[in-house]
mmCIF file of C-alpha atoms in Angstrom:
data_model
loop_
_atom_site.group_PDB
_atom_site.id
_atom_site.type_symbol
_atom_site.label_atom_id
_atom_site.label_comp_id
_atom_site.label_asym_id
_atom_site.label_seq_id
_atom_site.Cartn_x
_atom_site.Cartn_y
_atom_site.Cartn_z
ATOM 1 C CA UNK A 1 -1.773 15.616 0.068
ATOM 2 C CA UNK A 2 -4.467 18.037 0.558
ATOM 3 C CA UNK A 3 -4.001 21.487 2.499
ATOM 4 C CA UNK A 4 -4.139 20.795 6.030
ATOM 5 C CA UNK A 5 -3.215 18.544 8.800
ATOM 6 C CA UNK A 6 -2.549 14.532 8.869
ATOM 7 C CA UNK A 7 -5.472 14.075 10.709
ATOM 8 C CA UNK A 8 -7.630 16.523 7.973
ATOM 9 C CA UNK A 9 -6.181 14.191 5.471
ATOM 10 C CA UNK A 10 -7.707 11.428 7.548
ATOM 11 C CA UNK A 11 -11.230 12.604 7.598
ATOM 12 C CA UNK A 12 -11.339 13.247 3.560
ATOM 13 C CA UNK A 13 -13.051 9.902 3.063
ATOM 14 C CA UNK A 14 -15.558 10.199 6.131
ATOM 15 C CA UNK A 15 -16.645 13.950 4.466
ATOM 16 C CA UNK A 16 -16.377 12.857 0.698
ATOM 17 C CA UNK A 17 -19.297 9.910 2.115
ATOM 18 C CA UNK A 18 -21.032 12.645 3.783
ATOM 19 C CA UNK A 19 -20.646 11.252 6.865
ATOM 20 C CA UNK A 20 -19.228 12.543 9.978
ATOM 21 C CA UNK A 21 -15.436 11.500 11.260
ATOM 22 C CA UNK A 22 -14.869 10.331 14.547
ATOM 23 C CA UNK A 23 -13.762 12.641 17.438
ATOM 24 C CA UNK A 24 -10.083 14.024 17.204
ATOM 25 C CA UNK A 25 -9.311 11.832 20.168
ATOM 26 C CA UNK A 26 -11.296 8.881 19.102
ATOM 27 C CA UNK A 27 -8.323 5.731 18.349
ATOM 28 C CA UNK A 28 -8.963 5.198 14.833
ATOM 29 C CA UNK A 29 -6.570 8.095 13.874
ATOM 30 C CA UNK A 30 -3.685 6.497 15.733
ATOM 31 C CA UNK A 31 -4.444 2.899 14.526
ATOM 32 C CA UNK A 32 -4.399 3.856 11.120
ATOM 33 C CA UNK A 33 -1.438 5.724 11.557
ATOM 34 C CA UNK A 34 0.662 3.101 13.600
ATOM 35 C CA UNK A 35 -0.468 0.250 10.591
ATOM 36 C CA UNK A 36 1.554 2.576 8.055
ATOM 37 C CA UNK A 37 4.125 2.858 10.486
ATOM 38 C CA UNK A 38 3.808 6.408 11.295
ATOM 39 C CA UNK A 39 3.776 8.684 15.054
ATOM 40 C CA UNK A 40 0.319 10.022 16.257
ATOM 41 C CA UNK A 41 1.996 13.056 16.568
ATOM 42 C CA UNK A 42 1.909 13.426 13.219
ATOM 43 C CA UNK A 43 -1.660 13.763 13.500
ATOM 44 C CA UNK A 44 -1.199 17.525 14.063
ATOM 45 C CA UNK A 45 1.679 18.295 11.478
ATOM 46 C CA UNK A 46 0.699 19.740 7.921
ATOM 47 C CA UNK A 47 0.439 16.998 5.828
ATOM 48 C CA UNK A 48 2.731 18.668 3.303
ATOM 49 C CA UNK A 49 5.957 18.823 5.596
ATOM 50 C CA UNK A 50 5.471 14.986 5.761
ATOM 51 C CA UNK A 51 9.297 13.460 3.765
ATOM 52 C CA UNK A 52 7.626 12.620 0.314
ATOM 53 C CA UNK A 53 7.747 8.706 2.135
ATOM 54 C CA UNK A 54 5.556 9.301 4.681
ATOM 55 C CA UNK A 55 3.071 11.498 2.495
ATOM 56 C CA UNK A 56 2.805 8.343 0.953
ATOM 57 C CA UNK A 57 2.091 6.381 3.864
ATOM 58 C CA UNK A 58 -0.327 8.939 4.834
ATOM 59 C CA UNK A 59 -2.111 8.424 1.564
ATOM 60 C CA UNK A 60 -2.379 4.517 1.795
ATOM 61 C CA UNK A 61 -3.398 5.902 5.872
ATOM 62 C CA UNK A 62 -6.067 7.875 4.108
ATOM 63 C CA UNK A 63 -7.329 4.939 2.012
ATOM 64 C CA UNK A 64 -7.618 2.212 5.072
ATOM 65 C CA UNK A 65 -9.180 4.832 7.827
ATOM 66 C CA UNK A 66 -12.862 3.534 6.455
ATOM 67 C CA UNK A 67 -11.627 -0.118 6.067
ATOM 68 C CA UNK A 68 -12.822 -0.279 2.419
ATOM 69 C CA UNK A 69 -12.906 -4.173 1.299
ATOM 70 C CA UNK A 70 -10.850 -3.175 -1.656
ATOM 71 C CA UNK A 71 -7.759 -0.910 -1.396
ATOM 72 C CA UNK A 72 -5.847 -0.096 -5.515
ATOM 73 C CA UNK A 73 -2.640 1.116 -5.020
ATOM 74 C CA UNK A 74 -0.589 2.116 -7.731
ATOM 75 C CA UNK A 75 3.542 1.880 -6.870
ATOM 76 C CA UNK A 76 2.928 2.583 -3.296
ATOM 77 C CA UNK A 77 6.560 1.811 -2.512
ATOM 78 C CA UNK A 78 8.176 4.345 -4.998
ATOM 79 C CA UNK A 79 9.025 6.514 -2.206
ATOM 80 C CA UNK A 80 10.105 4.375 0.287
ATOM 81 C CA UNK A 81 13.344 2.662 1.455
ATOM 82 C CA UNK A 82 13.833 -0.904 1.990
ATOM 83 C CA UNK A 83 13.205 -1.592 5.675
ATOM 84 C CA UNK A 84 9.765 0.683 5.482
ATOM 85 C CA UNK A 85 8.941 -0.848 2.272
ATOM 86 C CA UNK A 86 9.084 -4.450 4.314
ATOM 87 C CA UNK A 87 6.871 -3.274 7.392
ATOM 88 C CA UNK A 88 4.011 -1.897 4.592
ATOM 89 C CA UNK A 89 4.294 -5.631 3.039
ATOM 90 C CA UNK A 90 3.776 -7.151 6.250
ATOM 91 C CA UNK A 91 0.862 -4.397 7.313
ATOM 92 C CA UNK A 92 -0.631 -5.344 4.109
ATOM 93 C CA UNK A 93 -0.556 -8.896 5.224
ATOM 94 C CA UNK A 94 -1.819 -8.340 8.320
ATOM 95 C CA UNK A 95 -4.491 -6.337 7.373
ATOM 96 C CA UNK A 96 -5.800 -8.813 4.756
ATOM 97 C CA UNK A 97 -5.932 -11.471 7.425
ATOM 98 C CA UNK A 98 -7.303 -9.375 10.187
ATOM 99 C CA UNK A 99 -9.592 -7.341 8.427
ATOM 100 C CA UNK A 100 -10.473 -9.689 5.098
ATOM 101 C CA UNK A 101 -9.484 -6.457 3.028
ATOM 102 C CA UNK A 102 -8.292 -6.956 -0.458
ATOM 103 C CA UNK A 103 -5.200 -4.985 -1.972
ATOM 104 C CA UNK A 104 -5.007 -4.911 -5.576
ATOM 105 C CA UNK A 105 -1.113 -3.495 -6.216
ATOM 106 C CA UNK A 106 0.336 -2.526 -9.374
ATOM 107 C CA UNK A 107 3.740 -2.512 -8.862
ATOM 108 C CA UNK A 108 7.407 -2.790 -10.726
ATOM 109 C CA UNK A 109 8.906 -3.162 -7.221
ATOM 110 C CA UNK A 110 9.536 -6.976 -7.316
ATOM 111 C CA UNK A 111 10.962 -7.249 -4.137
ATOM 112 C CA UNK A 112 7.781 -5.793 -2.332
ATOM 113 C CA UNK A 113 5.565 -8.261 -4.809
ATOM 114 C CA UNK A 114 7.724 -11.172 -3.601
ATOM 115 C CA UNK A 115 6.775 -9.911 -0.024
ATOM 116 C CA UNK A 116 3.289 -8.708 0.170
ATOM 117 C CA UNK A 117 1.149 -10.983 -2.825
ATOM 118 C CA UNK A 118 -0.587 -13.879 -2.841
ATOM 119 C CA UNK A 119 -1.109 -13.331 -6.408
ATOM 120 C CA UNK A 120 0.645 -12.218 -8.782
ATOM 121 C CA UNK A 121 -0.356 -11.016 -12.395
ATOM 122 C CA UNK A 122 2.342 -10.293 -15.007
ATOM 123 C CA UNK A 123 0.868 -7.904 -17.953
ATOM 124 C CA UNK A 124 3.233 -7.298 -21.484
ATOM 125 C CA UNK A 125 1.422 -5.395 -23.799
ATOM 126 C CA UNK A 126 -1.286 -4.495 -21.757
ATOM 127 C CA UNK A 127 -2.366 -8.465 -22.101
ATOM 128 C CA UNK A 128 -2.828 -11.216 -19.308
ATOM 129 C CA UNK A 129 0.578 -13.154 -19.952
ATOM 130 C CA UNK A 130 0.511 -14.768 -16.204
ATOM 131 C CA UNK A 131 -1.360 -15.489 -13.045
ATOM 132 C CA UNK A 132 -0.371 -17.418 -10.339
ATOM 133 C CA UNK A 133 -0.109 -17.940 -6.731
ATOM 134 C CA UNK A 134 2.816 -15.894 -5.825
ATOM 135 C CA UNK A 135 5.362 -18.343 -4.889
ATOM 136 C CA UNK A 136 4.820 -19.905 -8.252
ATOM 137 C CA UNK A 137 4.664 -16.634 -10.006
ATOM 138 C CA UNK A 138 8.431 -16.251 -8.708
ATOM 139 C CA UNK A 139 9.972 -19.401 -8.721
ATOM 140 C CA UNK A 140 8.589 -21.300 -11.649
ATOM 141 C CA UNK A 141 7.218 -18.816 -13.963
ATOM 142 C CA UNK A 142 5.210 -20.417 -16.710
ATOM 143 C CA UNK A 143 6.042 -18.367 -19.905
ATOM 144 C CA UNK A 144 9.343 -17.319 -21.760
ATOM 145 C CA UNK A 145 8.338 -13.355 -21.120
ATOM 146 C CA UNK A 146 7.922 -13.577 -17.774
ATOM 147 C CA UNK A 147 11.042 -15.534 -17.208
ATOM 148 C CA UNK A 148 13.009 -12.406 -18.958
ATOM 149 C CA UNK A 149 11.156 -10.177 -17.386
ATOM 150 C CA UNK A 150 12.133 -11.441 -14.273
ATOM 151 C CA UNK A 151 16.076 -11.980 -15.182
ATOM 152 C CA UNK A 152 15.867 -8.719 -16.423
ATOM 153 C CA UNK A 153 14.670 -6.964 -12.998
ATOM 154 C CA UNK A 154 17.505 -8.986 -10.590
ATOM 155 C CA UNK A 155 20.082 -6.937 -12.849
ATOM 156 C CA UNK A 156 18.110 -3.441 -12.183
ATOM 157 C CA UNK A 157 17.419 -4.082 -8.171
ATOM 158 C CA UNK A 158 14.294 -6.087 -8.947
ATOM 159 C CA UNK A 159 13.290 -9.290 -7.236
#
C-alpha cells in the first residue's frame, strides 16, 4: 500500500498515466471497491489499517480502477480466507465476461485455479509441462508430473 487513503491508492494509476482521476464522489471508486468485495467507506480509511486481506483486495482494486485489458496477479489469494477467496474467483469471472478483461494468475492455490480459470498452465522447472482448458487441466491431466503434482496438493489443502 502506499501512504494515504483507499481512495489515494485508487487514483495511483490515473496520476502514474498523467491523467486526472475522477471526482471523489464520482461511482467508479465504489464499483471498484464493491467488485473486490470491499465497503465504500473504506474509501476514507488509511490504506495501511486495511487487515493484510483487504490490502490485498485493495491492490487487485487498484489494478481494475482503469479497466486495463490485462490484469497479472501473482498469489492474489495468499491472504485471504476461503469464502472471500470464492467471491474474488467469481468477480474475476464476472469481470472477464462483462468487461472482456484478461487475468493472467500465477497461483499455488488450486482450489481458487479450479474456481476462477479457463486455462490452466502447469510449469516444473520453469518449462511448459501443460496447458489445457481448465476442466481438463483438473480432471484428466495429460502428463505423469502434473498428475503428482496434483495428488500431492489434495494432501497439503490444494485442489
Amino acid at each position: 500500500m502506499f501512504n494515504g487513503t483507499v481512495q489515494e491508492n485508487l487514483q495511483r494509476p490515473f496520476l502514474l498515466r498523467k491523467l486526472t482521476p475522477p471526482p471523489s464522489d464520482h461511482p467508479v471508486w465504489q464499483q471498484t471497491l464493491a467488485r473486490l468485495d470491499l465497503p465504500e467507506l473504506f474509501l476514507s480509511r488509511m490504506a495501511t489499517s486495511l487487515s493484510l486481506g483487504q490490502q490485498q483486495r485493495v491492490g487487485v482494486a487498484r489494478a481494475l480502477v482503469c479497466e486495463p485489458q490485462v490484469v497479472l496477479l501473482d498469489e492474489p489469494t495468499s491472504a485471504l480466507d476461503r469464502p472471500a477467496a470464492e467471491r474474488f474467483a467469481q468477480s474475476l469471472r464476472t469481470l472477464c465476461g462483462e468487461k472482456g478483461m484478461t487475468f493472467l494468475v500465477v497461483t499455488h492455490d488450486l482450489w481458487f485455479a479450479e474456481r476462477a480459470a479457463d486455462h490452466a498452465v502447469f510449469l516444473e522447472a520453469g518449462q511448459i509441462r501443460e496447458h489445457a482448458q481448465a476442466g481438463q487441466f483438473f480432471e484428466a491431466p495429460q502428463t505423469d508430473a502434473l498428475r503428482r503434482f496434483l495428488l500431492g496438493s489434495e494432501g497439503a489443502g490444494g485442489a
